[in-house]
Short mmCIF file of C-alpha atoms in Angstrom, two decimals:
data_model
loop_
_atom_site.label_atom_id
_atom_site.label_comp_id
_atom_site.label_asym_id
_atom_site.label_seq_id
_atom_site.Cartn_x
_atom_site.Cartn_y
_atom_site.Cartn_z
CA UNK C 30 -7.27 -46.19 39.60
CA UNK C 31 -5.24 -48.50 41.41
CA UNK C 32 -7.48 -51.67 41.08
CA UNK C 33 -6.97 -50.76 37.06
CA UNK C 34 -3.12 -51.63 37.20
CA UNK C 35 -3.51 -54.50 39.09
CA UNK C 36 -5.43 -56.16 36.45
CA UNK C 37 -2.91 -55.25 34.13
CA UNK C 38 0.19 -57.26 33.55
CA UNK C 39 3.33 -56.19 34.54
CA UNK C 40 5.23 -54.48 31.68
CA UNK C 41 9.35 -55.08 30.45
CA UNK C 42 10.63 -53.31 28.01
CA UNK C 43 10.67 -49.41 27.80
CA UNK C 44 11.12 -46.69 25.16
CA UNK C 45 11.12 -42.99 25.66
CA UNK C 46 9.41 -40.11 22.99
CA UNK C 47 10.70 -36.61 22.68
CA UNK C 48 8.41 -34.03 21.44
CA UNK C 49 7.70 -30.28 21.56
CA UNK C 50 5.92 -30.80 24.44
CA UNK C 51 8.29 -32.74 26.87
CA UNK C 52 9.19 -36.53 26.84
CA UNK C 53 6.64 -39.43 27.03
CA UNK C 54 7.90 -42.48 28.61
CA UNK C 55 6.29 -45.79 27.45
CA UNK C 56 6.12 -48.82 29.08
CA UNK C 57 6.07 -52.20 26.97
CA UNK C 58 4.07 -55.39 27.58
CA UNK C 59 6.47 -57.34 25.95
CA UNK C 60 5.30 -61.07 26.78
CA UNK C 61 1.70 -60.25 25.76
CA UNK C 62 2.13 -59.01 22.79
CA UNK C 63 5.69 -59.84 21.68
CA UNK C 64 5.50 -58.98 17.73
CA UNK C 65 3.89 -55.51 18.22
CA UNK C 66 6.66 -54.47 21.04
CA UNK C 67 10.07 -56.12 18.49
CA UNK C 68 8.34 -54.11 15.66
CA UNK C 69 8.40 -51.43 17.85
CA UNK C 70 11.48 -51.44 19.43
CA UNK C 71 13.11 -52.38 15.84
CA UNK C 72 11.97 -49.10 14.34
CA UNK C 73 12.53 -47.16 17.12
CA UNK C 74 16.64 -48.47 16.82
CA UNK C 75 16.50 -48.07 13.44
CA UNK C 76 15.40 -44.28 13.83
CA UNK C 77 11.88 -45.22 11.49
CA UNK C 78 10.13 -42.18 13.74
CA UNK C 79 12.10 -39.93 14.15
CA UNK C 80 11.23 -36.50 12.94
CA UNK C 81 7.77 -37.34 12.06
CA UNK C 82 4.49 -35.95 12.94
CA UNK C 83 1.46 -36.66 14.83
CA UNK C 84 -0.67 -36.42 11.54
CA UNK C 85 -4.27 -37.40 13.41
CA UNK C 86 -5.40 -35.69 16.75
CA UNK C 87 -8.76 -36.52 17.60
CA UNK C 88 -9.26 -34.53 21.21
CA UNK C 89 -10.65 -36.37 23.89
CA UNK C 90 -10.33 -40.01 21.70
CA UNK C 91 -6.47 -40.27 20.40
CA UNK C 92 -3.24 -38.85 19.04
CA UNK C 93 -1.96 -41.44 16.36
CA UNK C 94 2.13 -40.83 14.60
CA UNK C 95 4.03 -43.18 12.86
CA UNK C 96 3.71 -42.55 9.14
CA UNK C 97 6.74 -40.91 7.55
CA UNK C 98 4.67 -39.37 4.61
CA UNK C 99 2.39 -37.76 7.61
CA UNK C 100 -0.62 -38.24 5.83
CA UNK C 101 -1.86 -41.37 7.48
CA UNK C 102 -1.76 -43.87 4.36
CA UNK C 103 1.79 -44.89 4.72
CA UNK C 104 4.35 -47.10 6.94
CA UNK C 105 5.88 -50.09 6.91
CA UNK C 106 6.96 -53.09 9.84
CA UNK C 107 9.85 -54.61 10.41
CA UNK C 108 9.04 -57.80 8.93
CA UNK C 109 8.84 -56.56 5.95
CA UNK C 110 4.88 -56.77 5.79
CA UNK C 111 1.77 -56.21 7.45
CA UNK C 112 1.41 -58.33 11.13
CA UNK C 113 -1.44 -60.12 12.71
CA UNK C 114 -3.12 -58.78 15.75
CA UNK C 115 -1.84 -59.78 19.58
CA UNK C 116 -5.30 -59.49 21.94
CA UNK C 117 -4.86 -60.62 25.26
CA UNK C 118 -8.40 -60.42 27.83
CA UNK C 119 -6.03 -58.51 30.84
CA UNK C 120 -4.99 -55.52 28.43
CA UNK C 121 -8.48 -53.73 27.61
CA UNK C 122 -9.44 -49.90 26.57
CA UNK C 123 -10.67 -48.97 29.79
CA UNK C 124 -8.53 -45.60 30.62
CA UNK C 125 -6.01 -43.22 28.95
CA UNK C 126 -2.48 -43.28 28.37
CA UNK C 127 -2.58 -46.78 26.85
CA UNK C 128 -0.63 -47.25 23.43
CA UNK C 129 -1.86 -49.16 20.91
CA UNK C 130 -0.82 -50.22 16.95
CA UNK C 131 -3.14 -48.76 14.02
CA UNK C 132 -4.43 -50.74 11.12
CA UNK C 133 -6.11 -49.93 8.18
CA UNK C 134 -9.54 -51.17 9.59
CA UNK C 135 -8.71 -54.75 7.94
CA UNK C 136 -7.81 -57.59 10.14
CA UNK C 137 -4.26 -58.30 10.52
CA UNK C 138 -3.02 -54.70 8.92
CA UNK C 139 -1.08 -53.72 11.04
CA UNK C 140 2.29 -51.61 10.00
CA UNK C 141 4.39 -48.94 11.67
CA UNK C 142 1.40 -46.58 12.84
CA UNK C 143 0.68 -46.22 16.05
CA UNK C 144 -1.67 -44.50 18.48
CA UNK C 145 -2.17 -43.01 22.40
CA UNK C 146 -5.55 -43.29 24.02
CA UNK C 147 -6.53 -39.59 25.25
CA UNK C 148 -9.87 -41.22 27.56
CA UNK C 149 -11.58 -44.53 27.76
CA UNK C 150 -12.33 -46.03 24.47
CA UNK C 151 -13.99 -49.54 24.84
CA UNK C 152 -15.32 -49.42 20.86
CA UNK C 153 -11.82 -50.43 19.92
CA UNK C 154 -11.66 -53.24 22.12
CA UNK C 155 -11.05 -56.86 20.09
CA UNK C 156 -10.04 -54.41 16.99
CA UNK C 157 -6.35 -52.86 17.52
CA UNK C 158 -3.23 -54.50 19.39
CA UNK C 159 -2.23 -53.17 23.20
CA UNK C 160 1.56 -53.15 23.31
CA UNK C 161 2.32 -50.45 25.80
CA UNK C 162 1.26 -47.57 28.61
CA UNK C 163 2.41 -44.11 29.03
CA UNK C 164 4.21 -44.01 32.26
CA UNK C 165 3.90 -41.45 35.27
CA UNK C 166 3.05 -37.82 34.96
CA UNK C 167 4.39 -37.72 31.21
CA UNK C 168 1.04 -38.60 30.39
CA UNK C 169 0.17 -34.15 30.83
CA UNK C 170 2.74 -33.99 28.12
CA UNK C 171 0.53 -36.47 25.79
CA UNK C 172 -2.28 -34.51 26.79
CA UNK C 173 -0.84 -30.96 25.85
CA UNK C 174 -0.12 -32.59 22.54
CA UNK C 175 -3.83 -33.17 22.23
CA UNK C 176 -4.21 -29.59 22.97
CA UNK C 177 -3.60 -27.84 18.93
CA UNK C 178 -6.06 -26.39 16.25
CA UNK C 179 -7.61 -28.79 14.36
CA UNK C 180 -8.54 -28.13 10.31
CA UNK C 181 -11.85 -27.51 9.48
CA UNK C 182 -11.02 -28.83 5.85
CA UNK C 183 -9.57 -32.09 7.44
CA UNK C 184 -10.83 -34.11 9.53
CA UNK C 185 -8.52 -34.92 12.58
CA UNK C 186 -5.50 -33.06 11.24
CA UNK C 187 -4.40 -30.59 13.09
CA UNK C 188 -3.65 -27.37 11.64
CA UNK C 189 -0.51 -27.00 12.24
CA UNK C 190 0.81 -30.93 13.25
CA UNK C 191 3.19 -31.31 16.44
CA UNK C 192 6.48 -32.89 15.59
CA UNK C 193 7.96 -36.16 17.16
CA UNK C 194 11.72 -35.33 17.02
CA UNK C 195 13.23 -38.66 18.01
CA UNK C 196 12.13 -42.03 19.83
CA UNK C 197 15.14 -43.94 22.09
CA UNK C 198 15.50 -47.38 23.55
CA UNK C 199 15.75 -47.49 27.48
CA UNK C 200 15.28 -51.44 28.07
CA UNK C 201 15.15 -53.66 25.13
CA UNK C 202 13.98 -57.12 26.13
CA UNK C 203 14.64 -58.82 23.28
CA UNK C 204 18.33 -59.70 23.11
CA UNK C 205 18.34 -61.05 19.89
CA UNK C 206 16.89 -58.12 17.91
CA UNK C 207 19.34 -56.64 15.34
CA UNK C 208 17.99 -53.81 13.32
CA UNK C 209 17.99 -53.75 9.53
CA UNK C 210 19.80 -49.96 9.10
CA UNK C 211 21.35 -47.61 11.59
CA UNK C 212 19.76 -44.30 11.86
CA UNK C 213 22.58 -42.88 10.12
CA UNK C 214 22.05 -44.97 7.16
CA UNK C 215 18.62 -44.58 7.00
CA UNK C 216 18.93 -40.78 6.86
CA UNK C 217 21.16 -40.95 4.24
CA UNK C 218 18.79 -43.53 2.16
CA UNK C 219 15.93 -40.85 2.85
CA UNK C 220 17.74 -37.95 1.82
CA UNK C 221 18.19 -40.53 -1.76
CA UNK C 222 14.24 -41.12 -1.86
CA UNK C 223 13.62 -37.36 -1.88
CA UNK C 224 16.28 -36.78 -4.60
CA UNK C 225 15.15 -39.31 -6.80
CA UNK C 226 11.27 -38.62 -6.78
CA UNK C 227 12.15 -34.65 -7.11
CA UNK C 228 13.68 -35.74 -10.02
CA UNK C 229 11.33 -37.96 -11.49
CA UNK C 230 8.67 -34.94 -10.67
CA UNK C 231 11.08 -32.90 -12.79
CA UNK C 232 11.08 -35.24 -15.88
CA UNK C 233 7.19 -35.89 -15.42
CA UNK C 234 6.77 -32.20 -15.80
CA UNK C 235 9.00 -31.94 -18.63
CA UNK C 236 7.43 -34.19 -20.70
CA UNK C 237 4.30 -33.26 -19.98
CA UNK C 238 2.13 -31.88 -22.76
CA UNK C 239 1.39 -28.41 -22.44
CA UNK C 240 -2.77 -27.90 -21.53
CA UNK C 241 -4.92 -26.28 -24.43
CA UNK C 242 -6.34 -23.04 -24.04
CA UNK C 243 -10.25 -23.73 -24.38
CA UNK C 244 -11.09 -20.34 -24.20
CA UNK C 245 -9.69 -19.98 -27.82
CA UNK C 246 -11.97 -20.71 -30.60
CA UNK C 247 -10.84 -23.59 -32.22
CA UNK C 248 -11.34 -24.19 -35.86
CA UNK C 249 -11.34 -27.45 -36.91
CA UNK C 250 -8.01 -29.67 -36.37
CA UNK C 251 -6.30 -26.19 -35.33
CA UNK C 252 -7.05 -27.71 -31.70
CA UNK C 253 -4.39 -30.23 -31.77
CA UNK C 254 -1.72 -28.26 -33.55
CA UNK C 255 1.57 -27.65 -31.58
CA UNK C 256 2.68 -24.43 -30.21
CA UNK C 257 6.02 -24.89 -32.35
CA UNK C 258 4.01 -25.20 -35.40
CA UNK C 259 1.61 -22.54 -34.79
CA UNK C 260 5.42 -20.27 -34.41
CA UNK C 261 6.32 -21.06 -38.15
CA UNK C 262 5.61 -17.96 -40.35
CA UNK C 263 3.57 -18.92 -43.19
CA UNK C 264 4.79 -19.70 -46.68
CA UNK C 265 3.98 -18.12 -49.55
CA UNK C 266 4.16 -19.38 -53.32
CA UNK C 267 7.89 -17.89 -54.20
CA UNK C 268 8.93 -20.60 -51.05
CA UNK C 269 6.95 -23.13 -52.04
CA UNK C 270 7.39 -23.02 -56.42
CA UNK C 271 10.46 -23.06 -57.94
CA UNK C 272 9.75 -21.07 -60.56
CA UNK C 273 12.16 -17.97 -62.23
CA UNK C 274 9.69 -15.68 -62.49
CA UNK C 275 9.00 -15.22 -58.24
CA UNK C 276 11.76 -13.89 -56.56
CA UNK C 277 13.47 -15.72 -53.02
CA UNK C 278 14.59 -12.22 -51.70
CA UNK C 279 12.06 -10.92 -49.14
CA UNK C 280 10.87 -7.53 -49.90
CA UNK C 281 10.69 -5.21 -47.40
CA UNK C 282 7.83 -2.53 -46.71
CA UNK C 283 8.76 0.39 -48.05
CA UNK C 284 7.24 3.90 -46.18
CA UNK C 285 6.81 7.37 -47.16
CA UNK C 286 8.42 9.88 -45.22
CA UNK C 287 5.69 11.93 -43.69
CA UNK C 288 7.43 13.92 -41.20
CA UNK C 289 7.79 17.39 -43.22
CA UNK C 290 5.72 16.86 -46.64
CA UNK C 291 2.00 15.22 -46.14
CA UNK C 292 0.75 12.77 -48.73
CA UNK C 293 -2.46 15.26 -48.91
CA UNK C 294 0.02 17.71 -50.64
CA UNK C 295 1.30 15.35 -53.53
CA UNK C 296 -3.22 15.06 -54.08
CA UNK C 297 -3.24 18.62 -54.44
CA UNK C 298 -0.46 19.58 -56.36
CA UNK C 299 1.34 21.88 -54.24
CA UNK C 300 4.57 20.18 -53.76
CA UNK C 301 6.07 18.59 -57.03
CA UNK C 302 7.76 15.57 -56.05
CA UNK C 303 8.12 12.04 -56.77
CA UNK C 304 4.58 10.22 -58.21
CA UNK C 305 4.49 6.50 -57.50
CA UNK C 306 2.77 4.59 -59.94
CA UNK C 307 -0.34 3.62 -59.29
CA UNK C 308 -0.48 0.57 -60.67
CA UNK C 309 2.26 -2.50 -61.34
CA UNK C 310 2.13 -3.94 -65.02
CA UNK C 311 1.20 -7.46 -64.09
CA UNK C 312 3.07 -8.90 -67.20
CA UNK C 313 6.54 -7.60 -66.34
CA UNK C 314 8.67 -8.81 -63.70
CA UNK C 315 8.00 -8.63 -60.14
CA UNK C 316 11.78 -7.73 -59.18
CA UNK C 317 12.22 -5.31 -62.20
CA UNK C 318 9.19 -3.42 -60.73
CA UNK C 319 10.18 -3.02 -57.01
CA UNK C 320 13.63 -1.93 -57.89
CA UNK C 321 11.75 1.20 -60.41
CA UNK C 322 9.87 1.87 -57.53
CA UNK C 323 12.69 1.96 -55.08
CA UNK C 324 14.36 4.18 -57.89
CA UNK C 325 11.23 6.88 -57.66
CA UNK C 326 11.36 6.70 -54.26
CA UNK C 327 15.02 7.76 -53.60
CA UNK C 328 14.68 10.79 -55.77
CA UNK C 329 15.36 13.67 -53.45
CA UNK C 330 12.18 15.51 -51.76
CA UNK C 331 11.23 18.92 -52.18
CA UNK C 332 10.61 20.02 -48.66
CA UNK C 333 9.30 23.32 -47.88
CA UNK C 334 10.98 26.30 -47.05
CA UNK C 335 10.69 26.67 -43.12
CA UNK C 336 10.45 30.22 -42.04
CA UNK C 337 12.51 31.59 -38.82
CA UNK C 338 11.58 33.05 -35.83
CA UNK C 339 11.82 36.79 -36.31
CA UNK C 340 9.78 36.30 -39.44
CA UNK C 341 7.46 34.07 -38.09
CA UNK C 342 6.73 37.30 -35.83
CA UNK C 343 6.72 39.63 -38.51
CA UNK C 344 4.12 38.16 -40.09
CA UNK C 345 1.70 37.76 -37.07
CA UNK C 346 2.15 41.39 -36.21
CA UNK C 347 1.47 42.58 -39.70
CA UNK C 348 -1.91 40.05 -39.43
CA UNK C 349 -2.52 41.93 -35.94
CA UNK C 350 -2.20 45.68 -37.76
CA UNK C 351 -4.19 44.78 -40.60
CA UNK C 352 -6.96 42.79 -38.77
CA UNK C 353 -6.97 46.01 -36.40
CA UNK C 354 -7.32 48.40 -39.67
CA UNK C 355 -10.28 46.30 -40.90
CA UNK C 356 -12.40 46.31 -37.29
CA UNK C 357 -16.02 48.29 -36.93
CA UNK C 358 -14.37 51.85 -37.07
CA UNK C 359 -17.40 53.39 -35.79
CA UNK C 360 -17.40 52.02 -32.03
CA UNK C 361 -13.94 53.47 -31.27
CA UNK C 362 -15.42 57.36 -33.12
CA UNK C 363 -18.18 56.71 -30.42
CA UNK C 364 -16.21 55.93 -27.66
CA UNK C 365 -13.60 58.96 -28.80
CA UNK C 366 -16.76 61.59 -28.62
CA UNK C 367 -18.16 60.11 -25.31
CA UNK C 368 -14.17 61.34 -24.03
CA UNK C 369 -13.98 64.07 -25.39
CA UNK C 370 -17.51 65.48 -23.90
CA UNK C 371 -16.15 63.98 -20.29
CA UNK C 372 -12.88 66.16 -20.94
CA UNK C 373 -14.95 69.16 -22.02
CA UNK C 374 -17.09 69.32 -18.85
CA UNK C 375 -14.29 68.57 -16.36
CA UNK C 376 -12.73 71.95 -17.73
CA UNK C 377 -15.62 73.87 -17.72
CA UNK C 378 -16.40 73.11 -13.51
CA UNK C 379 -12.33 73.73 -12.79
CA UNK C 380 -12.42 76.85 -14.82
CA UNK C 381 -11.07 80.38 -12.60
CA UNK C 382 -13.53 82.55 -11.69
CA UNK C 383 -12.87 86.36 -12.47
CA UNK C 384 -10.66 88.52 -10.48
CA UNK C 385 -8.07 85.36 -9.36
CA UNK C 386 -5.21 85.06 -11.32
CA UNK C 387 -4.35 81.40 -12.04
CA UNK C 388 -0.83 81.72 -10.20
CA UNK C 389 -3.26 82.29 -7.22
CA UNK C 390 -5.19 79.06 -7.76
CA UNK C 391 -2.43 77.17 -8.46
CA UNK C 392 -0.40 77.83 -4.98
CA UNK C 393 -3.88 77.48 -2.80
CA UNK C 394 -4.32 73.83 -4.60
CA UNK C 395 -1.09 72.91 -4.27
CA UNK C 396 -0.75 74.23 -0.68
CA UNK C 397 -1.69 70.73 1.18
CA UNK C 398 0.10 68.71 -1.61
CA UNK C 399 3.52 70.07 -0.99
CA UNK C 400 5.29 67.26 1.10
CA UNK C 401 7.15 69.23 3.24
CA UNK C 402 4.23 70.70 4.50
CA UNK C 403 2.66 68.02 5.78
CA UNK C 404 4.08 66.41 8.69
CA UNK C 405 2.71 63.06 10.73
CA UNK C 406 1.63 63.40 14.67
CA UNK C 407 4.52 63.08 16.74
CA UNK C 408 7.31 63.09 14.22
CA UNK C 409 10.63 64.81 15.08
CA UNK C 410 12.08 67.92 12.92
CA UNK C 411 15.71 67.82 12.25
CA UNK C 412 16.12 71.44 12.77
CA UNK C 413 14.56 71.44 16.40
CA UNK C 414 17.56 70.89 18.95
CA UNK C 415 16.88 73.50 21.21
CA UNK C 416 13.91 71.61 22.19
CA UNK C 417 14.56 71.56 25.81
CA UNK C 418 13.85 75.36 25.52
CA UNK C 419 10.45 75.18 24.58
CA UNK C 420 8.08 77.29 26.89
CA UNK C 421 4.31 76.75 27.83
CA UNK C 422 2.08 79.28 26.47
CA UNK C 423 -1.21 80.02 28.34
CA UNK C 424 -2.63 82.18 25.78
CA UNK C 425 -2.04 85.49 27.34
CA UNK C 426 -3.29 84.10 31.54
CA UNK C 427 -1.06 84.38 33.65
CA UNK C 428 0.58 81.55 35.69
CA UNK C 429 1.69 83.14 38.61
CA UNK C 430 0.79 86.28 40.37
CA UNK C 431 -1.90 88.14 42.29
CA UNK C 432 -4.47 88.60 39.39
CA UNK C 433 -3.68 84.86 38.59
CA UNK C 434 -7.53 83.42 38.03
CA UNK C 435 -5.81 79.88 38.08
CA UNK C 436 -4.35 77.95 40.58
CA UNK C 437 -1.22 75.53 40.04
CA UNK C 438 -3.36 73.03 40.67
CA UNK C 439 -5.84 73.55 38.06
CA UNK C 440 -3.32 72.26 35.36
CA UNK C 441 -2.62 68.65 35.34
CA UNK C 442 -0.84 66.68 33.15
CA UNK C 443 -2.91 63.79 31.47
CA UNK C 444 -0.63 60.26 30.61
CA UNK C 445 -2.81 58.56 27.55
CA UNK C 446 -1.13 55.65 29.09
CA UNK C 447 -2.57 55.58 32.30
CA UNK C 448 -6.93 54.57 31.12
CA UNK C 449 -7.98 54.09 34.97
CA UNK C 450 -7.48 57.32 36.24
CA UNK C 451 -10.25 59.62 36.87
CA UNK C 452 -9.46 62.06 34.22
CA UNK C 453 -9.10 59.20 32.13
CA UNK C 454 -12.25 57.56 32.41
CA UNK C 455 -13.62 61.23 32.48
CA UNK C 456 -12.53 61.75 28.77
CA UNK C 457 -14.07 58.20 27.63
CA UNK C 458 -10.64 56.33 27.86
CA UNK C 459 -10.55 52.82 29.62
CA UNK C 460 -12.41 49.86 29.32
CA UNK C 461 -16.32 49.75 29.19
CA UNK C 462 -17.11 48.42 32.78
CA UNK C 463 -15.01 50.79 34.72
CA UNK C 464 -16.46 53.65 31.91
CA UNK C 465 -19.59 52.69 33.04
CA UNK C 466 -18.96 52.89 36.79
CA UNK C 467 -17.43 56.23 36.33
CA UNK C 468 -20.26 57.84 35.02
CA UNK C 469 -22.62 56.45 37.93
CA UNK C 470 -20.29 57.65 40.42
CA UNK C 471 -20.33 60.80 38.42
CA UNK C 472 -24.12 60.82 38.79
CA UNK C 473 -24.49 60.34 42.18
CA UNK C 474 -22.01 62.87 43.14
CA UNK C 475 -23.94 65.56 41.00
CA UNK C 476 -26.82 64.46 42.92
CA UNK C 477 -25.42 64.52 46.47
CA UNK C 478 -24.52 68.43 45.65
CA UNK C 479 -27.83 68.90 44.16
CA UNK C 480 -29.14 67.67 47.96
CA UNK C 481 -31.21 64.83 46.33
CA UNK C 482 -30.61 61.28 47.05
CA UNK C 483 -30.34 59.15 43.69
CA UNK C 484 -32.19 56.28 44.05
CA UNK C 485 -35.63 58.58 45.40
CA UNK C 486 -34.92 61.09 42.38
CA UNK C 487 -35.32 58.53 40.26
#
């Protein structure tokens, strides 16, 4: 790499890039190519690139800014027109990071575009201008620039473009350069250019002719009629003639009421009111004949009488009676004999026998359906307080004593709560598995009195 720069010339001049990426220093081989580096310089005092784009990436070949409409076809030098090109046999394509001026593929086109070599490219060589070299490690920054989305739409333009926000001057090696416009100036002269061709967009739109609809059908030279024409409401002979007889005051639509009386009513007769005529003598005036029929219509109408609520409901009850009066009469006579057997033969089976009174079989059926007969397990009376004085009764055996069969402790006292005692268990209380163990230890002590050992028994 270091045989490269030696062939090289040495550079003067210097001008420094900021992007999104970080800065990019560039170096300028001012003597060898002295137009391309004062158009350079020139723009970059002016402030010609800054806030542009780099509107072509091509990764692994270039990354080419420069155009202030960032679409590649525009730019301008700083001689007012396009330049010749500056070869020179030491300055060749032969690595990356060298800077070179764009052209339009013409000889001598060259403008305010310029490009950054991302590899070796020897298939420009003898076709573009070599006016400068990226400097240092800034040439990782140029490279991460390289590094965006391209458009699949586009060729070479990136999806979403990097920005270059502002070029400066380090070393200018041309002392007598002055620039054309300060970079204050020229933003206020681009601001101008924006307002003035928004504006001119503006008017072009304006007077713009509206686009046909060709999904219409079109009829003839109804095509290229205006929408302010086709607006107009059409004319009819009392606009157009002057004549007596048609009258200039519009006429408007008259309507029938048809809210409360139908128009099939005034066909059948059964509501007098107004007739219209049917026909218009032709011969008499046109105004004398709408104002009669304006007359016939504001004749009052004759609406019917509306009926209220409670006699509304009158009426459908009296429909209900009547309708009920005129039904089949002889299901509801069978229906009354089919009771009337059912009735019969219920009295017969409940009838008393002889010798009991019914007083008798009255109180021994209502014995169990007296309430305060009846009484639930384990409710309390009201009337018991001397409960604590209860006594056990052992039906006539005694408790205690010499002729006393029963011993103390052949009484016990069983708790339903307790279900894994032995007298539990005994009774069927508790769950199924110790139930079931009970009953085989139950077995096997009946067996071991019995002198017989279970499992040779069985």
């Amino acid at each position: 790499m270091s045989t490269l720069y030696v062939t090289e010339p040495p550079t003067d001049g210097k001008v420094i890039l900021y992007t999104p990426k970080g800065e990019i220093e560039i170096e300028l081989w001012s003597k060898e190519a002295p137009k391309a580096c004062k158009n350079f310089i020139a723009l970059t005092l002016e402030g010609y690139f800054d806030n542009l784009v780099w509107h072509r990436i091509v990764p692994g070949f270039i990354i080419q800014t420069g155009d202030p409409t960032g679409t590649g076809q525009g730019g301008e030098s700083f001689f007012g027109s396009p330049f010749e090109n500056e070869l020179h046999q030491r300055l060749r394509f032969n690595r990356r990071g060298l800077v070179a001026m764009a052209n339009t593929g013409e000889k001598n086109s060259n403008d305010s575009q310029f490009f950054i070599t991302l590899d070796s490219t020897p298939e420009l060589q003898n076709k573009h201008t070599i006016f400068g070299r990226v400097a240092g490690s800034t040439i990782y920054n140029v490279l991460a620039l390289a590094n965006v989305e391209i458009s699949e739409s586009e060729p070479d333009r990136p999806v979403y473009p990097p920005k270059l926000n502002r070029a400066e001057v380090v070393h200018n090696p041309f002392s007598d350069l002055v620039p054309r416009i300060t970079p204050e100036e020229r933003i206020v002269q681009n601001q101008a250019k924006a307002m003035a061709a928004e504006r001119a967009d503006s008017l072009k739109r304006k007077n713009k002719r509206p686009k046909k609809n060709v999904t219409l059908l079109s009829f003839g030279s109804e095509e290229d009629v205006s929408q302010e024409e086709r607006s107009r409401k059409p004319m009819s002979s009392h606009d157009l003639l002057e004549d007596k007889r048609l009258s200039k005051k519009p006429h408007h639509d008259i309507q029938l009421k048809q809210e409360n009386v139908p128009t099939e009513n005034f066909r059948k007769g059964h509501i007098k009111g107004p007739r219209i005529p049917e026909e218009l003598n032709p011969t008499e005036n046109v105004s004398q004949q709408v104002s009669e029929t304006e007359n016939l219509l504001s004749t009052p109408e004759i609406k019917p009488k509306q009926s209220s609520g409670r006699e509304l409901l009158n009426s459908i009850v009296q429909q209900y009676k009547q309708d009920k009066k005129d039904s089949n009469p002889p299901r509801d006579l069978d229906q009354l004999k089919l009771l009337g057997s059912f009735q019969k033969n219920i009295r017969e089976k409940t009838s008393v026998p002889k010798g009991q009174s019914e007083l008798t079989r009255l109180s021994s059926e209502s014995l169990w359906d007296d309430d305060a007969n009846m009484h639930e397990y384990g409710a309390e009376d009201d009337d018991d307080v001397n409960w604590r004085s209860h006594r056990f009764d052992s039906g006539g055996i005694p408790l205690s004593g010499l002729n006393d069969q029963y011993s103390i402790e052949d009484y016990q006292v069983i708790d339903s709560r307790n279900t894994r005692g032995e007298m539990a268990l005994s009774l069927g209380f508790g769950e199924k598995k110790s139930r079931k163990a009970f009953e085989e230890k139950a077995r096997q002590e009946k067996l071991r009195r019995d002198g017989r050992r279970g499992r040779d028994w069985i």
